[in-house]
Every structure is written in C-alpha cells, then in structure tokens.
Amino acid sequence: MFWSFVERYFYSHDYCKRDKAKVWLHYKPSLFQHIGIHSSLKGKVQKLKDKQFGKIPLFFPHTNPEAEVVSGIKHYKQYTLERAYLGETFFWGLLPQTGDQLVFRFTQPINIKRFYFKSGNAEHPSDKLYNTTVEVLPVADALLYAGGGGGFNLTTDGYIVVGKFDGAGVAQGIVDDSIGKIQVLRLNVHSESDNWAILSEIHIQDELASR
C-alpha cells in the first residue's frame, strides 16, 4: 500500500525513494524492538538493532538547593523523589490522587529565580502530572502579600501559586522577587490520574546558581 501510494512506473528509482522519505514516519527510538537474534521465520537470523534504542536519556539531572523532600505519591521500586531530586534517576509514582503533594522543604530559605519540572519520559510519555500546580511558601506570612495589592493567587493554607503543568507535562517559570525567600516549594495535585507519574527533570535555581 505504501509503495503504490508514492511510486509510479514512469518515475525513476531515486525519485521514488525521495518521495517515500517525505511521508515515511520515523520514531527515535523505534516503537518496537526485536529482542535476540533469531527470527520467527525459520532459519532467519535477525541481527539488526536500532542505533538509538536504549540510548535516549530517561531523566536529566540537575544540582538543586539542599532540601528535605517528601512525596505523598507512593514511589515504584527505587524511583524515589529523593533520588530524583539528587539527579540520580527519575521519580516514578503510582496513580496520583487529589490532594497528593510532592514537597521540597529547603534547609535554608532561598530566593528562587527559576523552576523547571518535566514529567513523563521517552519510554513512558503518558506518565505525566496532570492538573498540578507549583506553589511556594515564603518565610513571611503569605497573607501579607494579598493585603499588599500584589495580586498573588493564594491557597487556603498560605501558599502562593506560581505555575502549573501544561499539556506537555512541563511546569516552568520564575518567582517574583517581591515574594522574598522561600521556605517550601510543593507540587499540588488537584485531580486523580489514570496514569502513573514520572518526574524526569527537577531544576530549582536559586540566586547563587544564577550568578
């Protein structure tokens, strides 16, 4: 079907080859990979292997400010939030529920310049955080900011909402300087998910790291 769609008997082989390349869909790494060297066809040996298979990184490590991390989502095997925060692996949690939180409590309050969280990875692209906000707790009482006309979106327990995960599973942004030093940053889940959740990248950039 594919060849009959693009090839014509009056075209040259090279022309048809270029035409097929325009419509052929490629995935890196490939969606399916042959395991072993023996084919299901009698007597055939399959030695081909996608060069990209197994080489796409599943997480991206960063150096983050020292913090105590707590996960309200049960982790799978060794894929803990602590190890993900240290850049050793990715976090993989089971079925987030409404009210679940991933909490980063900094050893010393910090000025957060930027934050970046990426959920899902190359092998499990659907394991994202959905309907989840990024919230920070300043050292000072957050209610003071609401009365000061800053226009911050506050939670009922005094956190300030500074971002949320988009459809691609990414949450990124900057924290307004007027908020001051941050004691806690958390990811707050607002609805249950049909998928597990992966955090493949965690990057909290403080004022020292931004110099």
mmCIF file of C-alpha atoms in Angstrom:
data_model
loop_
_atom_site.group_PDB
_atom_site.id
_atom_site.type_symbol
_atom_site.label_atom_id
_atom_site.label_comp_id
_atom_site.label_asym_id
_atom_site.label_seq_id
_atom_site.Cartn_x
_atom_site.Cartn_y
_atom_site.Cartn_z
ATOM 1 C CA MET A 1 0.000 0.000 0.000
ATOM 2 C CA PHE A 2 2.766 2.426 0.918
ATOM 3 C CA TRP A 3 4.742 1.783 -2.259
ATOM 4 C CA SER A 4 1.664 2.025 -4.518
ATOM 5 C CA PHE A 5 0.830 5.356 -2.881
ATOM 6 C CA VAL A 6 4.113 7.043 -3.796
ATOM 7 C CA GLU A 7 5.643 5.039 -6.654
ATOM 8 C CA ARG A 8 4.769 5.332 -10.347
ATOM 9 C CA TYR A 9 6.211 3.208 -13.103
ATOM 10 C CA PHE A 10 7.286 6.272 -15.090
ATOM 11 C CA TYR A 11 9.355 7.688 -12.187
ATOM 12 C CA SER A 12 12.963 6.771 -11.550
ATOM 13 C CA HIS A 13 14.016 4.726 -8.519
ATOM 14 C CA ASP A 14 15.812 7.694 -6.946
ATOM 15 C CA TYR A 15 12.755 9.917 -7.380
ATOM 16 C CA CYS A 16 10.505 7.341 -5.712
ATOM 17 C CA LYS A 17 12.993 6.923 -2.875
ATOM 18 C CA ARG A 18 12.969 10.661 -2.162
ATOM 19 C CA ASP A 19 9.178 10.724 -2.377
ATOM 20 C CA LYS A 20 8.834 7.890 0.127
ATOM 21 C CA ALA A 21 11.182 9.645 2.546
ATOM 22 C CA LYS A 22 8.807 12.618 2.686
ATOM 23 C CA VAL A 23 5.878 10.588 4.017
ATOM 24 C CA TRP A 24 7.634 7.825 5.956
ATOM 25 C CA LEU A 25 7.188 8.312 9.713
ATOM 26 C CA HIS A 26 10.283 7.745 11.836
ATOM 27 C CA TYR A 27 10.418 7.311 15.610
ATOM 28 C CA LYS A 28 13.614 7.547 17.658
ATOM 29 C CA PRO A 29 13.978 5.238 19.411
ATOM 30 C CA SER A 30 11.783 2.877 17.402
ATOM 31 C CA LEU A 31 8.427 1.968 18.927
ATOM 32 C CA PHE A 32 9.178 -1.750 18.666
ATOM 33 C CA GLN A 33 12.500 -3.527 19.025
ATOM 34 C CA HIS A 34 13.402 -7.099 18.130
ATOM 35 C CA ILE A 35 14.856 -8.972 21.119
ATOM 36 C CA GLY A 36 17.509 -11.622 20.405
ATOM 37 C CA ILE A 37 18.970 -12.623 17.054
ATOM 38 C CA HIS A 38 16.578 -15.391 15.964
ATOM 39 C CA SER A 39 13.563 -14.501 13.865
ATOM 40 C CA SER A 40 10.178 -16.233 13.957
ATOM 41 C CA LEU A 41 10.828 -17.090 10.325
ATOM 42 C CA LYS A 42 12.512 -20.473 10.059
ATOM 43 C CA GLY A 43 16.246 -20.244 9.528
ATOM 44 C CA LYS A 44 16.403 -16.433 9.611
ATOM 45 C CA VAL A 45 18.795 -14.614 11.911
ATOM 46 C CA GLN A 46 17.929 -11.040 12.848
ATOM 47 C CA LYS A 47 20.985 -9.018 13.841
ATOM 48 C CA LEU A 48 19.642 -5.546 13.142
ATOM 49 C CA LYS A 49 19.164 -3.147 16.045
ATOM 50 C CA ASP A 50 18.060 0.469 16.131
ATOM 51 C CA LYS A 51 21.155 2.564 16.910
ATOM 52 C CA GLN A 52 19.035 4.882 19.065
ATOM 53 C CA PHE A 53 17.352 2.084 21.037
ATOM 54 C CA GLY A 54 18.208 2.302 24.737
ATOM 55 C CA LYS A 55 20.281 5.480 24.285
ATOM 56 C CA ILE A 56 17.596 8.133 24.726
ATOM 57 C CA PRO A 57 18.024 9.535 28.275
ATOM 58 C CA LEU A 58 15.111 8.860 30.619
ATOM 59 C CA PHE A 59 15.972 11.706 33.003
ATOM 60 C CA PHE A 60 18.030 14.897 33.117
ATOM 61 C CA PRO A 61 19.991 15.518 36.346
ATOM 62 C CA HIS A 62 20.491 18.913 37.981
ATOM 63 C CA THR A 63 22.143 20.248 41.113
ATOM 64 C CA ASN A 64 19.378 21.600 43.357
ATOM 65 C CA PRO A 65 19.425 23.509 46.670
ATOM 66 C CA GLU A 66 19.707 21.313 49.750
ATOM 67 C CA ALA A 67 16.243 20.268 50.863
ATOM 68 C CA GLU A 68 14.155 17.660 52.635
ATOM 69 C CA VAL A 69 11.793 16.077 50.122
ATOM 70 C CA VAL A 70 8.535 14.329 50.913
ATOM 71 C CA SER A 71 6.249 12.535 48.470
ATOM 72 C CA GLY A 72 2.559 11.941 49.030
ATOM 73 C CA ILE A 73 2.617 9.645 45.991
ATOM 74 C CA LYS A 74 3.926 6.131 46.591
ATOM 75 C CA HIS A 75 7.041 5.524 44.524
ATOM 76 C CA TYR A 76 7.749 2.479 42.372
ATOM 77 C CA LYS A 77 10.794 0.389 43.306
ATOM 78 C CA GLN A 78 13.945 2.543 43.558
ATOM 79 C CA TYR A 79 12.499 5.546 41.707
ATOM 80 C CA THR A 80 12.110 7.758 44.767
ATOM 81 C CA LEU A 81 11.638 11.517 44.864
ATOM 82 C CA GLU A 82 14.790 11.855 46.968
ATOM 83 C CA ARG A 83 16.961 10.199 44.312
ATOM 84 C CA ALA A 84 15.300 12.185 41.538
ATOM 85 C CA TYR A 85 15.971 15.450 43.378
ATOM 86 C CA LEU A 86 19.642 14.493 43.707
ATOM 87 C CA GLY A 87 19.823 13.767 39.969
ATOM 88 C CA GLU A 88 20.396 10.031 40.364
ATOM 89 C CA THR A 89 17.295 8.830 38.487
ATOM 90 C CA PHE A 90 13.714 9.871 37.757
ATOM 91 C CA PHE A 91 10.785 9.808 40.169
ATOM 92 C CA TRP A 92 8.079 7.269 39.312
ATOM 93 C CA GLY A 93 4.910 7.352 41.386
ATOM 94 C CA LEU A 94 1.753 5.279 41.416
ATOM 95 C CA LEU A 95 -1.579 6.830 40.345
ATOM 96 C CA PRO A 96 -1.639 10.377 41.780
ATOM 97 C CA GLN A 97 -4.814 11.258 43.670
ATOM 98 C CA THR A 98 -6.479 14.560 44.512
ATOM 99 C CA GLY A 99 -4.575 16.223 47.339
ATOM 100 C CA ASP A 100 -1.292 14.389 46.771
ATOM 101 C CA GLN A 101 1.764 16.622 47.124
ATOM 102 C CA LEU A 102 5.455 16.497 46.324
ATOM 103 C CA VAL A 103 7.136 18.757 48.880
ATOM 104 C CA PHE A 104 10.616 20.334 48.821
ATOM 105 C CA ARG A 105 11.444 21.949 52.177
ATOM 106 C CA PHE A 106 14.712 23.848 51.875
ATOM 107 C CA THR A 107 17.330 23.518 54.604
ATOM 108 C CA GLN A 108 17.817 27.286 54.419
ATOM 109 C CA PRO A 109 15.215 29.636 52.882
ATOM 110 C CA ILE A 110 16.213 30.623 49.348
ATOM 111 C CA ASN A 111 15.336 33.144 46.661
ATOM 112 C CA ILE A 112 14.069 31.041 43.764
ATOM 113 C CA LYS A 113 14.899 32.581 40.397
ATOM 114 C CA ARG A 114 13.542 29.868 38.119
ATOM 115 C CA PHE A 115 11.978 26.439 38.344
ATOM 116 C CA TYR A 116 11.566 23.694 35.768
ATOM 117 C CA PHE A 117 9.743 20.385 36.185
ATOM 118 C CA LYS A 118 9.261 17.890 33.371
ATOM 119 C CA SER A 119 7.002 14.868 33.720
ATOM 120 C CA GLY A 120 6.942 11.746 31.573
ATOM 121 C CA ASN A 121 9.924 10.374 29.649
ATOM 122 C CA ALA A 122 10.798 8.738 26.337
ATOM 123 C CA GLU A 123 9.644 5.261 27.398
ATOM 124 C CA HIS A 124 6.530 6.393 29.287
ATOM 125 C CA PRO A 125 5.358 9.639 27.658
ATOM 126 C CA SER A 126 1.855 9.428 29.168
ATOM 127 C CA ASP A 127 3.067 9.194 32.768
ATOM 128 C CA LYS A 128 2.717 12.931 33.319
ATOM 129 C CA LEU A 129 1.467 15.154 36.083
ATOM 130 C CA TYR A 130 -1.957 16.492 35.138
ATOM 131 C CA ASN A 131 -3.885 19.345 36.787
ATOM 132 C CA THR A 132 -0.989 20.029 39.142
ATOM 133 C CA THR A 133 0.169 23.428 40.411
ATOM 134 C CA VAL A 134 3.562 24.693 41.583
ATOM 135 C CA GLU A 135 3.232 26.529 44.916
ATOM 136 C CA VAL A 136 5.701 28.267 47.235
ATOM 137 C CA LEU A 137 5.581 29.217 50.916
ATOM 138 C CA PRO A 138 7.528 32.395 51.772
ATOM 139 C CA VAL A 139 9.281 32.838 55.078
ATOM 140 C CA ALA A 140 6.983 35.792 55.803
ATOM 141 C CA ASP A 141 3.245 35.285 56.177
ATOM 142 C CA ALA A 142 1.873 34.911 52.639
ATOM 143 C CA LEU A 143 -1.348 36.666 53.621
ATOM 144 C CA LEU A 144 0.601 39.919 53.842
ATOM 145 C CA TYR A 145 1.103 39.795 50.079
ATOM 146 C CA ALA A 146 -2.619 39.523 49.414
ATOM 147 C CA GLY A 147 -3.257 42.636 51.503
ATOM 148 C CA GLY A 148 -0.396 44.468 49.833
ATOM 149 C CA GLY A 149 -2.048 44.503 46.404
ATOM 150 C CA GLY A 150 0.453 42.122 44.853
ATOM 151 C CA GLY A 151 -2.302 40.129 43.183
ATOM 152 C CA PHE A 152 -0.854 36.758 44.109
ATOM 153 C CA ASN A 153 -3.019 33.648 43.866
ATOM 154 C CA LEU A 154 -3.073 32.238 47.392
ATOM 155 C CA THR A 155 -4.111 28.812 48.637
ATOM 156 C CA THR A 156 -6.145 28.384 51.808
ATOM 157 C CA ASP A 157 -3.020 27.364 53.750
ATOM 158 C CA GLY A 158 -0.933 30.379 52.727
ATOM 159 C CA TYR A 159 0.996 29.093 49.704
ATOM 160 C CA ILE A 160 1.380 31.220 46.576
ATOM 161 C CA VAL A 161 0.629 29.569 43.221
ATOM 162 C CA VAL A 162 3.485 30.357 40.826
ATOM 163 C CA GLY A 163 2.850 27.911 37.991
ATOM 164 C CA LYS A 164 1.165 24.735 36.732
ATOM 165 C CA PHE A 165 1.862 21.774 34.483
ATOM 166 C CA ASP A 166 0.814 22.246 30.871
ATOM 167 C CA GLY A 167 -0.466 19.711 28.345
ATOM 168 C CA ALA A 168 3.095 18.657 27.533
ATOM 169 C CA GLY A 169 3.700 17.749 31.179
ATOM 170 C CA VAL A 170 6.017 20.684 31.886
ATOM 171 C CA ALA A 171 5.871 23.353 34.586
ATOM 172 C CA GLN A 172 8.323 26.219 34.375
ATOM 173 C CA GLY A 173 8.550 29.843 35.395
ATOM 174 C CA ILE A 174 10.115 32.492 37.563
ATOM 175 C CA VAL A 175 9.237 33.565 41.114
ATOM 176 C CA ASP A 176 8.547 37.245 41.687
ATOM 177 C CA ASP A 177 11.358 38.908 43.642
ATOM 178 C CA SER A 178 8.833 40.640 45.890
ATOM 179 C CA ILE A 179 7.818 37.296 47.386
ATOM 180 C CA GLY A 180 11.205 37.095 49.079
ATOM 181 C CA LYS A 181 12.871 33.971 50.436
ATOM 182 C CA ILE A 182 11.070 30.660 50.048
ATOM 183 C CA GLN A 183 10.911 28.031 52.775
ATOM 184 C CA VAL A 184 8.934 25.370 50.873
ATOM 185 C CA LEU A 185 8.062 24.564 47.264
ATOM 186 C CA ARG A 186 5.444 21.936 46.519
ATOM 187 C CA LEU A 187 3.667 20.311 43.597
ATOM 188 C CA ASN A 188 -0.028 20.033 44.420
ATOM 189 C CA VAL A 189 -2.220 17.514 42.549
ATOM 190 C CA HIS A 190 -5.845 18.609 42.068
ATOM 191 C CA SER A 191 -7.397 15.540 40.425
ATOM 192 C CA GLU A 192 -6.826 11.807 40.275
ATOM 193 C CA SER A 193 -4.992 10.337 37.313
ATOM 194 C CA ASP A 194 -5.427 7.157 35.298
ATOM 195 C CA ASN A 195 -1.663 7.033 34.756
ATOM 196 C CA TRP A 196 1.368 6.749 36.960
ATOM 197 C CA ALA A 197 3.503 9.880 37.188
ATOM 198 C CA ILE A 198 7.137 10.397 36.257
ATOM 199 C CA LEU A 199 9.279 13.409 37.068
ATOM 200 C CA SER A 200 12.198 13.140 34.651
ATOM 201 C CA GLU A 201 13.628 16.594 35.342
ATOM 202 C CA ILE A 202 13.701 18.709 38.507
ATOM 203 C CA HIS A 203 15.526 22.029 38.453
ATOM 204 C CA ILE A 204 15.115 24.663 41.160
ATOM 205 C CA GLN A 205 17.503 27.530 40.509
ATOM 206 C CA ASP A 206 18.338 29.834 43.409
ATOM 207 C CA GLU A 207 20.109 33.193 43.336
ATOM 208 C CA LEU A 208 23.532 31.609 43.889
ATOM 209 C CA ALA A 209 23.167 29.209 40.972
ATOM 210 C CA SER A 210 22.017 32.008 38.669
ATOM 211 C CA ARG A 211 25.219 34.052 39.020
#
